[in-house]
CSV table of C-alpha atoms and ligand atoms in Angstrom, one decimal:
chain,number,residue,atom,x,y,z
A,197,MET,CA,5.7,146.0,25.8
A,198,ILE,CA,3.1,147.7,23.8
A,199,THR,CA,1.3,150.7,25.3
A,200,LEU,CA,-2.3,150.7,26.3
A,201,LYS,CA,-3.0,153.2,23.5
A,202,GLU,CA,-1.4,150.8,21.0
A,203,ALA,CA,-3.3,147.9,22.5
A,204,LEU,CA,-6.6,149.6,21.6
A,205,THR,CA,-5.8,149.0,17.9
A,206,LYS,CA,-5.1,145.2,18.3
A,207,SER,CA,-7.5,142.4,17.3
A,208,LYS,CA,-8.7,139.8,19.7
A,209,GLU,CA,-6.3,137.2,18.2
A,210,GLU,CA,-3.4,139.6,18.6
A,211,LEU,CA,-4.3,140.2,22.2
A,212,ASP,CA,-4.8,136.5,22.9
A,213,SER,CA,-1.3,135.8,21.7
A,214,LEU,CA,0.0,138.7,23.7
A,215,LYS,CA,-1.5,137.2,26.8
A,216,VAL,CA,0.4,133.9,26.1
A,217,GLU,CA,3.6,135.9,25.7
A,218,MET,CA,2.9,137.9,28.9
A,219,ILE,CA,2.6,134.7,30.9
A,220,GLU,CA,5.9,133.4,29.5
A,221,GLY,CA,7.5,136.7,30.2
A,222,ALA,CA,6.3,136.8,33.7
A,223,LYS,CA,7.3,133.2,34.4
A,224,GLU,CA,10.8,133.9,33.2
A,225,SER,CA,11.1,137.2,35.1
A,226,SER,CA,12.7,137.1,38.5
A,227,LEU,CA,10.7,140.1,39.7
A,228,ASN,CA,8.0,138.2,41.6
A,229,ALA,CA,5.5,140.8,40.5
A,230,TYR,CA,2.6,138.4,39.7
A,231,ILE,CA,1.3,136.1,42.4
A,232,ASP,CA,-1.2,134.4,40.0
A,233,PHE,CA,-1.9,134.3,36.3
A,234,ALA,CA,-5.7,134.3,36.7
A,235,SER,CA,-7.4,135.5,33.6
A,236,SER,CA,-11.0,136.7,33.0
A,237,GLY,CA,-12.7,137.7,29.7
A,238,ASP,CA,-11.5,138.9,26.3
A,239,GLY,CA,-9.9,142.3,25.6
A,240,ILE,CA,-6.8,144.3,26.6
A,241,PRO,CA,-5.2,142.6,29.6
A,242,ILE,CA,-5.0,144.7,32.8
A,243,LEU,CA,-3.1,143.5,35.8
A,244,ILE,CA,-5.1,143.7,39.1
A,245,LYS,CA,-3.7,144.3,42.6
A,246,ASP,CA,-4.5,141.5,45.0
A,247,ASN,CA,-7.0,143.6,47.0
A,248,ILE,CA,-9.5,144.2,44.2
A,249,GLN,CA,-12.3,141.6,43.8
A,250,VAL,CA,-12.5,139.7,40.5
A,251,LYS,CA,-15.3,137.2,40.6
A,252,ASP,CA,-14.1,133.6,41.1
A,253,TRP,CA,-10.5,134.7,41.5
A,254,SER,CA,-8.5,134.3,44.7
A,255,ILE,CA,-8.2,137.6,46.6
A,256,THR,CA,-5.8,137.6,49.5
A,257,SER,CA,-4.6,141.2,50.0
A,258,GLY,CA,-1.1,139.7,50.2
A,259,SER,CA,-2.0,138.0,53.5
A,260,GLU,CA,-1.8,134.5,54.9
A,261,ILE,CA,-5.2,134.9,56.6
A,262,LEU,CA,-7.0,135.0,53.3
A,263,GLN,CA,-5.3,132.1,51.6
A,264,GLY,CA,-7.9,130.2,49.6
A,265,TYR,CA,-10.6,132.9,49.7
A,266,ILE,CA,-12.4,133.3,46.4
A,267,ALA,CA,-14.0,136.6,45.5
A,268,PRO,CA,-17.8,136.2,45.2
A,269,TYR,CA,-18.4,139.2,43.0
A,270,ASN,CA,-16.7,141.8,40.8
A,271,ALA,CA,-15.5,145.2,42.1
A,272,THR,CA,-17.2,148.1,40.3
A,273,VAL,CA,-13.8,149.0,38.7
A,274,VAL,CA,-13.7,145.4,37.3
A,275,GLU,CA,-17.3,145.7,35.9
A,276,ASN,CA,-16.3,149.0,34.4
A,277,LEU,CA,-13.2,147.6,32.7
A,278,LYS,CA,-15.1,144.6,31.3
A,279,SER,CA,-17.8,146.8,29.9
A,280,LYS,CA,-15.2,148.9,28.1
A,281,GLY,CA,-13.4,146.0,26.3
A,282,PHE,CA,-10.7,145.3,28.9
A,283,SER,CA,-9.9,142.0,30.4
A,284,LEU,CA,-8.6,141.1,33.8
A,285,PHE,CA,-5.2,139.4,33.7
A,286,GLY,CA,-3.0,138.4,36.6
A,287,ARG,CA,-2.8,139.2,40.3
A,288,ALA,CA,-0.2,141.7,41.4
A,289,ASN,CA,1.8,141.3,44.6
A,290,MET,CA,1.4,143.9,47.3
A,291,ASP,CA,2.2,144.7,51.0
A,292,GLU,CA,-0.1,142.8,53.3
A,293,PHE,CA,-3.5,144.7,53.4
A,294,ALA,CA,-1.8,147.6,51.6
A,295,MET,CA,0.2,148.5,54.7
A,296,GLY,CA,3.7,149.3,53.7
A,297,SER,CA,6.0,151.2,51.4
A,298,THR,CA,8.1,148.4,50.0
A,299,THR,CA,6.0,145.2,49.2
A,300,GLU,CA,8.3,143.4,51.7
A,301,SER,CA,5.3,142.7,54.0
A,302,SER,CA,3.6,140.4,51.4
A,303,PHE,CA,2.9,136.8,52.4
A,304,TYR,CA,4.4,135.9,48.9
A,305,GLY,CA,7.7,137.5,49.5
A,306,VAL,CA,9.1,140.8,48.2
A,307,THR,CA,8.8,141.9,44.6
A,308,LYS,CA,12.0,143.3,43.0
A,309,ASN,CA,12.5,146.6,41.3
A,310,PRO,CA,13.2,146.1,37.5
A,311,TYR,CA,15.8,149.0,37.7
A,312,GLY,CA,17.9,147.1,40.2
A,313,GLU,CA,16.9,143.7,41.6
A,314,ASP,CA,18.4,144.5,45.0
A,315,ARG,CA,16.0,147.4,45.4
A,316,VAL,CA,12.4,147.3,46.5
A,317,PRO,CA,9.7,148.3,44.0
A,318,GLY,CA,8.0,150.5,46.6
A,319,GLY,CA,4.6,149.8,48.0
A,320,SER,CA,2.0,148.9,48.6
A,321,SER,CA,1.2,148.4,44.9
A,322,GLY,CA,4.8,147.2,44.2
A,323,GLY,CA,3.8,144.2,42.1
A,324,SER,CA,1.7,146.4,39.8
A,325,ALA,CA,4.5,149.0,39.3
A,326,ALA,CA,7.3,146.4,38.9
A,327,ALA,CA,5.3,144.5,36.3
A,328,VAL,CA,4.5,147.6,34.2
A,329,ALA,CA,8.1,148.9,34.5
A,330,GLY,CA,9.5,145.4,33.8
A,331,GLY,CA,7.6,145.0,30.6
A,332,ILE,CA,5.5,142.1,31.8
A,333,ALA,CA,2.2,144.0,32.0
A,334,ILE,CA,0.7,146.7,29.7
A,335,ALA,CA,-1.0,148.5,32.6
A,336,ALA,CA,-2.2,147.8,36.1
A,337,LEU,CA,-4.6,148.8,38.8
A,338,GLY,CA,-3.3,149.7,42.2
A,339,SER,CA,-4.8,151.3,45.3
A,340,ASP,CA,-3.5,154.4,47.1
A,341,THR,CA,-4.3,155.1,50.7
A,342,GLY,CA,-1.3,157.2,51.5
A,343,GLY,CA,0.8,156.9,48.3
A,344,SER,CA,0.7,153.3,47.4
A,345,ILE,CA,0.2,154.0,43.7
A,346,ARG,CA,2.3,157.1,43.2
A,347,GLN,CA,5.3,155.9,45.3
A,348,PRO,CA,5.9,152.5,43.7
A,349,ALA,CA,5.3,154.1,40.2
A,350,SER,CA,8.0,156.7,41.1
A,351,TYR,CA,10.5,154.0,42.4
A,352,CYS,CA,9.9,152.0,39.2
A,353,GLY,CA,10.0,154.8,36.6
A,354,CYS,CA,6.3,154.6,35.6
A,355,VAL,CA,3.2,156.7,35.9
A,356,GLY,CA,0.9,156.4,38.9
A,357,MET,CA,-2.3,158.3,39.4
A,358,LYS,CA,-4.5,158.7,42.5
A,359,PRO,CA,-8.0,160.0,41.7
A,360,THR,CA,-9.9,162.5,43.8
A,361,TYR,CA,-11.5,160.7,46.7
A,362,GLY,CA,-15.0,159.6,45.5
A,363,ARG,CA,-14.2,159.5,41.8
A,364,VAL,CA,-13.5,155.8,41.5
A,365,SER,CA,-15.7,153.4,43.3
A,366,ARG,CA,-14.3,151.5,46.3
A,367,PHE,CA,-16.9,148.8,46.0
A,368,GLY,CA,-15.0,145.5,45.9
A,369,LEU,CA,-11.7,147.0,47.2
A,370,ALA,CA,-10.5,145.3,50.4
A,371,SER,CA,-10.7,148.2,52.8
A,372,TYR,CA,-7.6,149.5,54.5
A,373,ALA,CA,-8.5,153.0,55.6
A,374,SER,CA,-11.9,153.8,54.0
A,375,SER,CA,-11.8,157.6,54.1
A,376,LEU,CA,-8.4,157.5,52.3
A,377,ASP,CA,-8.5,154.6,49.9
A,378,GLN,CA,-8.7,155.1,46.1
A,379,ILE,CA,-8.1,152.7,43.2
A,380,GLY,CA,-6.1,154.1,40.3
A,381,PRO,CA,-3.9,153.3,37.3
A,382,ILE,CA,-0.2,152.4,37.0
A,383,THR,CA,0.9,152.8,33.4
A,384,GLN,CA,3.8,153.3,31.1
A,385,ASN,CA,2.9,156.9,30.2
A,386,VAL,CA,0.5,159.7,30.9
A,387,GLU,CA,-1.8,159.0,27.9
A,388,ASP,CA,-2.3,155.4,29.1
A,389,SER,CA,-3.0,156.6,32.6
A,390,ALA,CA,-5.8,158.8,31.2
A,391,ILE,CA,-7.2,155.9,29.2
A,392,LEU,CA,-7.3,153.6,32.2
A,393,TYR,CA,-8.7,156.4,34.6
A,394,ASP,CA,-11.5,157.0,32.1
A,395,ALA,CA,-12.3,153.3,32.1
A,396,ILE,CA,-12.6,152.9,35.8
A,397,ALA,CA,-14.0,156.3,37.0
A,398,SER,CA,-17.8,156.3,37.6
A,399,TYR,CA,-20.5,157.2,40.0
A,400,ASP,CA,-21.5,154.1,42.0
A,401,GLU,CA,-24.5,153.8,44.2
A,402,LYS,CA,-22.9,150.8,45.9
A,403,ASP,CA,-20.2,153.1,47.4
A,404,SER,CA,-21.8,155.7,49.7
A,405,THR,CA,-18.8,158.0,49.3
A,406,SER,CA,-18.9,157.9,45.5
A,407,SER,CA,-19.3,161.3,43.9
A,408,ASP,CA,-22.1,162.0,41.4
A,409,LEU,CA,-20.5,165.2,40.1
A,410,PRO,CA,-20.5,165.2,36.2
A,411,LEU,CA,-17.7,163.1,34.8
A,412,LYS,CA,-16.1,164.1,31.5
A,413,PRO,CA,-13.7,161.8,29.6
A,414,ILE,CA,-10.1,162.9,30.0
A,415,PHE,CA,-8.2,161.1,27.3
A,416,GLU,CA,-10.1,162.6,24.3
A,417,ASN,CA,-9.7,166.1,25.8
A,418,LEU,CA,-6.0,165.7,26.7
A,419,ASN,CA,-4.1,168.9,26.0
A,420,GLY,CA,-0.4,169.1,26.7
A,421,ASP,CA,-0.3,172.7,25.5
A,422,ARG,CA,-2.3,174.2,28.3
A,423,LYS,CA,-0.3,176.6,30.4
A,424,PHE,CA,-0.6,176.4,34.2
A,425,THR,CA,0.3,178.3,37.3
A,426,ILE,CA,2.2,175.7,39.3
A,427,ALA,CA,3.0,176.1,43.0
A,428,VAL,CA,6.2,174.8,44.4
A,429,ILE,CA,6.3,174.4,48.2
A,430,ASP,CA,9.7,175.8,49.2
A,431,ASN,CA,9.8,174.6,52.8
A,432,TYR,CA,8.7,171.1,51.8
A,433,ILE,CA,11.7,170.1,49.7
A,434,SER,CA,14.7,170.2,52.1
A,435,GLU,CA,14.0,166.8,53.6
A,436,ALA,CA,14.4,165.1,50.2
A,437,SER,CA,17.8,163.6,49.1
A,438,GLU,CA,20.2,165.7,47.1
A,439,SER,CA,19.4,163.9,43.8
A,440,ILE,CA,15.7,164.5,44.3
A,441,GLN,CA,16.2,168.2,45.1
A,442,ASP,CA,18.3,168.5,42.1
A,443,ALA,CA,15.7,166.8,39.8
A,444,TYR,CA,13.0,169.1,41.4
A,445,ALA,CA,15.0,172.2,40.6
A,446,LYS,CA,15.7,171.1,37.0
A,447,THR,CA,12.1,170.2,36.5
A,448,ILE,CA,11.0,173.7,37.6
A,449,GLU,CA,13.3,175.2,35.0
A,450,LEU,CA,11.9,172.9,32.3
A,451,LEU,CA,8.3,173.8,33.3
A,452,LYS,CA,9.2,177.5,33.1
A,453,GLU,CA,10.7,177.0,29.6
A,454,ALA,CA,7.6,175.2,28.6
A,455,GLY,CA,5.6,178.4,29.4
A,456,HIS,CA,4.2,177.5,32.8
A,457,THR,CA,4.2,180.0,35.6
A,458,ILE,CA,5.9,178.9,38.8
A,459,ILE,CA,4.9,180.5,42.1
A,460,HIS,CA,6.5,179.9,45.5
A,461,LYS,CA,4.5,178.9,48.5
A,462,ASN,CA,5.0,177.5,52.0
A,463,MET,CA,3.0,175.0,54.0
A,464,THR,CA,3.0,175.2,57.8
A,465,ASN,CA,1.2,172.1,58.8
A,466,THR,CA,3.3,169.5,57.0
A,467,LYS,CA,5.0,168.5,60.2
A,468,TYR,CA,1.7,167.0,61.3
A,469,ASP,CA,1.1,165.0,58.2
A,470,ILE,CA,2.6,161.7,59.3
A,471,SER,CA,1.2,161.6,62.8
A,472,THR,CA,-2.3,162.6,61.5
A,473,TYR,CA,-2.2,160.0,58.7
A,474,TYR,CA,-1.0,157.2,61.0
A,475,ILE,CA,-3.7,157.9,63.5
A,476,VAL,CA,-6.5,158.1,61.0
A,477,ALA,CA,-5.3,155.2,58.8
A,478,THR,CA,-4.6,152.8,61.7
A,479,ALA,CA,-7.9,153.7,63.5
A,480,GLU,CA,-9.8,152.9,60.3
A,481,ALA,CA,-7.7,149.8,59.6
A,482,ALA,CA,-8.3,148.4,63.1
A,483,THR,CA,-12.0,148.7,62.5
A,484,ASN,CA,-11.9,147.3,59.0
A,485,LEU,CA,-9.7,144.4,59.9
A,486,ALA,CA,-11.8,143.4,62.9
A,487,ARG,CA,-13.8,141.2,60.5
A,488,TYR,CA,-10.9,138.8,60.0
A,489,ASP,CA,-11.6,136.8,63.1
A,490,GLY,CA,-12.1,133.3,61.6
A,491,ILE,CA,-15.8,133.5,62.1
A,492,ARG,CA,-16.8,136.2,59.6
A,493,TYR,CA,-13.7,136.2,57.4
A,494,GLY,CA,-10.3,134.6,57.4
A,495,ASN,CA,-9.0,131.1,57.7
A,496,ARG,CA,-10.0,129.8,61.2
A,497,ILE,CA,-7.5,128.3,63.4
A,498,GLU,CA,-9.5,126.6,66.2
A,499,GLY,CA,-8.6,127.1,69.8
A,500,LYS,CA,-10.1,125.7,73.0
A,501,ASN,CA,-12.6,128.5,73.2
A,502,LEU,CA,-13.8,131.5,71.1
A,503,GLU,CA,-11.2,133.9,72.5
A,504,GLU,CA,-8.4,131.5,71.7
A,505,THR,CA,-9.8,130.9,68.2
A,506,PHE,CA,-9.8,134.7,67.6
A,507,ARG,CA,-6.3,134.9,68.9
A,508,ASN,CA,-5.0,132.0,66.9
A,509,THR,CA,-6.7,133.2,63.7
A,510,ARG,CA,-5.5,136.8,64.0
A,511,ALA,CA,-1.9,135.6,64.7
A,512,GLN,CA,-1.8,134.9,61.0
A,513,PHE,CA,-1.4,138.6,60.4
A,514,GLY,CA,2.1,139.8,59.7
A,515,ASP,CA,4.0,142.1,62.1
A,516,GLU,CA,3.2,145.4,60.3
A,517,VAL,CA,-0.6,144.6,60.2
A,518,LYS,CA,-0.5,143.6,63.9
A,519,ARG,CA,1.3,146.8,64.8
A,520,ARG,CA,-1.3,148.9,63.0
A,521,VAL,CA,-4.2,147.1,64.5
A,522,MET,CA,-2.8,147.7,68.0
A,523,LEU,CA,-2.1,151.3,67.3
A,524,GLY,CA,-5.5,151.8,65.8
A,525,ASN,CA,-7.3,150.2,68.7
A,526,PHE,CA,-5.2,152.3,71.1
A,527,VAL,CA,-6.1,155.7,69.4
A,528,LEU,CA,-9.8,154.7,69.4
A,529,SER,CA,-9.9,153.6,73.0
A,530,ALA,CA,-11.8,155.4,75.7
A,531,GLY,CA,-9.7,158.2,77.1
A,532,TYR,CA,-7.4,158.4,74.1
A,533,TYR,CA,-10.1,159.0,71.4
A,534,GLU,CA,-10.2,162.8,72.0
A,535,ALA,CA,-6.5,163.1,72.5
A,536,TYR,CA,-5.6,161.3,69.3
A,537,TYR,CA,-8.3,160.4,66.9
A,538,LEU,CA,-10.5,163.5,67.2
A,539,LYS,CA,-7.5,165.8,67.2
A,540,ALA,CA,-6.2,164.1,64.0
A,541,GLN,CA,-9.5,164.6,62.3
A,542,LYS,CA,-9.3,168.3,63.2
A,543,VAL,CA,-5.7,168.6,61.8
A,544,ARG,CA,-6.9,166.8,58.7
A,545,HIS,CA,-9.2,169.8,58.1
A,546,LEU,CA,-6.3,172.2,58.6
A,547,ILE,CA,-4.3,170.3,56.0
A,548,ARG,CA,-7.1,170.4,53.5
A,549,ASP,CA,-7.6,174.1,54.1
A,550,GLU,CA,-3.9,174.8,53.5
A,551,PHE,CA,-4.1,173.0,50.1
A,552,ASN,CA,-7.2,175.0,49.2
A,553,LYS,CA,-5.5,178.2,50.1
A,554,ILE,CA,-2.7,177.4,47.7
A,555,PHE,CA,-5.2,176.5,45.0
A,556,GLU,CA,-6.6,180.0,45.3
A,557,ASP,CA,-3.5,181.1,43.4
A,558,ALA,CA,-2.3,177.9,41.6
A,559,ASP,CA,-3.8,175.3,39.3
A,560,LEU,CA,-1.3,172.6,40.3
A,561,ILE,CA,1.3,171.9,42.9
A,562,LEU,CA,4.6,170.2,42.0
A,563,SER,CA,6.1,168.0,44.8
A,564,PRO,CA,8.5,165.1,45.3
A,565,VAL,CA,6.8,161.7,45.6
A,566,ALA,CA,9.3,160.3,48.1
A,567,PRO,CA,12.3,161.7,49.9
A,568,THR,CA,14.6,159.1,48.3
A,569,VAL,CA,14.8,156.7,45.4
A,570,ALA,CA,13.9,153.1,46.0
A,571,PRO,CA,15.8,151.7,49.0
A,572,LYS,CA,17.6,148.4,49.0
A,573,ILE,CA,15.6,145.3,49.9
A,574,GLY,CA,15.9,144.6,53.7
A,575,SER,CA,17.3,148.0,54.5
A,576,THR,CA,14.1,149.5,56.1
A,577,HIS,CA,14.2,148.1,59.6
A,578,ASP,CA,12.6,150.8,61.7
A,579,PRO,CA,8.8,151.2,61.0
A,580,LEU,CA,9.0,154.9,61.9
A,581,GLU,CA,11.7,155.4,59.2
A,582,MET,CA,9.3,153.7,56.7
A,583,TYR,CA,6.4,155.9,57.8
A,584,LYS,CA,8.6,159.0,57.3
A,585,SER,CA,9.1,158.0,53.7
A,586,ASP,CA,5.4,158.7,53.1
A,587,MET,CA,5.9,162.4,53.9
A,588,TYR,CA,5.1,163.7,50.4
A,589,THR,CA,2.2,161.5,49.5
A,590,ILE,CA,-0.1,161.1,52.6
A,591,ALA,CA,-1.3,164.7,52.9
A,592,ILE,CA,-2.9,164.4,49.5
A,593,ASN,CA,-5.0,161.4,50.7
A,594,LEU,CA,-5.9,163.2,53.9
A,595,ALA,CA,-7.2,166.1,51.7
A,596,GLY,CA,-8.8,163.8,49.2
A,597,LEU,CA,-7.1,165.4,46.2
A,598,PRO,CA,-6.0,163.9,42.8
A,599,ALA,CA,-2.3,163.6,42.0
A,600,ILE,CA,-0.2,161.9,39.4
A,601,SER,CA,3.4,160.9,39.7
A,602,LEU,CA,5.7,160.5,36.7
A,603,PRO,CA,9.4,159.9,36.2
A,604,VAL,CA,11.6,162.9,35.5
A,605,ALA,CA,15.2,161.8,36.0
A,606,LYS,CA,17.5,159.1,37.3
A,607,ASP,CA,20.0,159.4,40.1
A,608,SER,CA,23.7,158.6,39.6
A,609,GLU,CA,23.0,154.9,40.1
A,610,GLY,CA,20.4,154.8,37.5
A,611,MET,CA,17.4,154.7,39.8
A,612,PRO,CA,14.3,156.6,38.7
A,613,ILE,CA,13.1,159.8,40.4
A,614,GLY,CA,9.5,160.7,40.2
A,615,LEU,CA,7.7,163.9,40.9
A,616,GLN,CA,4.0,164.4,41.4
A,617,LEU,CA,1.5,167.0,40.2
A,618,ILE,CA,-1.3,167.6,42.7
A,619,GLY,CA,-4.6,169.1,41.6
A,620,LYS,CA,-7.8,170.6,42.9
A,621,ALA,CA,-10.5,168.1,43.9
A,622,PHE,CA,-12.3,166.7,40.8
A,623,ASP,CA,-9.9,168.6,38.4
A,624,GLU,CA,-8.4,165.4,37.0
A,625,GLN,CA,-8.2,167.0,33.6
A,626,SER,CA,-5.6,169.6,34.8
A,627,ILE,CA,-3.3,167.0,36.4
A,628,PHE,CA,-3.3,164.9,33.3
A,629,ASP,CA,-2.8,167.9,31.0
A,630,GLY,CA,0.0,169.2,33.2
A,631,ALA,CA,1.6,165.7,33.4
A,632,LEU,CA,1.5,165.4,29.6
A,633,SER,CA,3.3,168.7,29.2
A,634,LEU,CA,5.8,167.7,31.8
A,635,GLU,CA,6.3,164.3,30.3
A,636,LYS,CA,7.1,165.9,26.9
A,637,VAL,CA,9.7,168.3,28.4
A,638,VAL,CA,11.5,165.9,30.6
A,639,ASN,CA,11.7,163.3,27.9
A,640,TYR,CA,12.5,160.5,30.4
A,641,THR,CA,13.9,157.3,28.8
A,642,LYS,CA,14.1,153.9,30.6
B,709,LIG,N1,2.9,153.5,53.0
B,709,LIG,C1,1.6,154.0,53.5
B,709,LIG,C2,1.1,153.0,54.5
B,709,LIG,O1,1.7,152.1,54.8
B,709,LIG,C3,0.6,154.0,52.3
B,709,LIG,C4,0.1,152.7,51.9
B,709,LIG,C5,-1.0,152.8,50.9
B,709,LIG,O2,-1.2,153.9,50.2
B,709,LIG,N2,-1.8,151.8,50.8
B,709,LIG,O3,0.0,153.3,55.1
């Protein structure tokens, strides 16, 4: 598949025939990455996750409850893409309401990993990552609440970028956890990631958490020759598998050879990351998903009375969504609010402070994306095990920071290993420049 940068040089006719080829390719593919071939407008085709509104397209967030729902307006990212010569092309599969790490909780069935079809593509933006890695999409949008762009990108050997909270408008993104969600690009390489980030980032008065700090274009200022001070978190790495620890150590050497300075740091609050995230995220999710009651949103399944109608309608949620709605309502309920939710909000500040402390000495932090490579389909039975696999990504959302994951190596079975560079809030330029430098030195090939 051509890159996004190459696509910028193609004529309308060439892009139109590419779209025809893409549909054929996706139909022949066994990945189950696309759930629809909807298409809107002329220009370079960008695949869209099923939780981002494209006017007149179906949008279901991978859920049964939203079957048949048609988006009444465009998300701001979609308006931005259209105004910059991109077109919207195809719906990508995802975990139901973006809750998950494997895309197995989708109503449409699991997407497969192009590196091994018995493996998950990661999640929740698994369709986006598998399509880009599998050569059936040029580039895609995903959303990242606790790793859902970076982790599937890492499992599928492509580049995934989560912007600083507030940089990309959430208007028109189906909310999971509003204080953590960000839309971002999944692409074949770092340059393409910068191109797509530039296209979607904007201040938006329709999103009250949107930032109006000045926004400079990244791609035209990309500089892979900048030298950075990069922190590695020594006490953070031991929980990763051997192949990931090995790739991490080799990457550190490559970064040193490329002229970057490596400094060693520790983080003390990491043991609280998962509990903090799963309290904040489920509390916000329970609130956001309350609207799917068959009256305001969601396919209604009538009962004898209103309560039974609510119950029947909400029974359409899958198990993972139900689990989180219950957990979220529990941590918000009287008597538990202070013990869980309020405490989690305090710990969230500690986590952010710890990152800021490291950023007093470092420009970037290098970290694994996930503790393992992509697991086998059907192998993640215990939800707590799945939550643990988010250990390297969720703190970045809790702190609102930008991060980019890119492939650096493969394990002995040929599965991709990704690492991420985390930056200071609103310093997207440095994570892209650092990633470009890293991409050059690791020279990853599919
Ligand atoms: N795996 C995490 C979760 O299930 C992250 C998901 C996401 O970023 N949307 O919450």
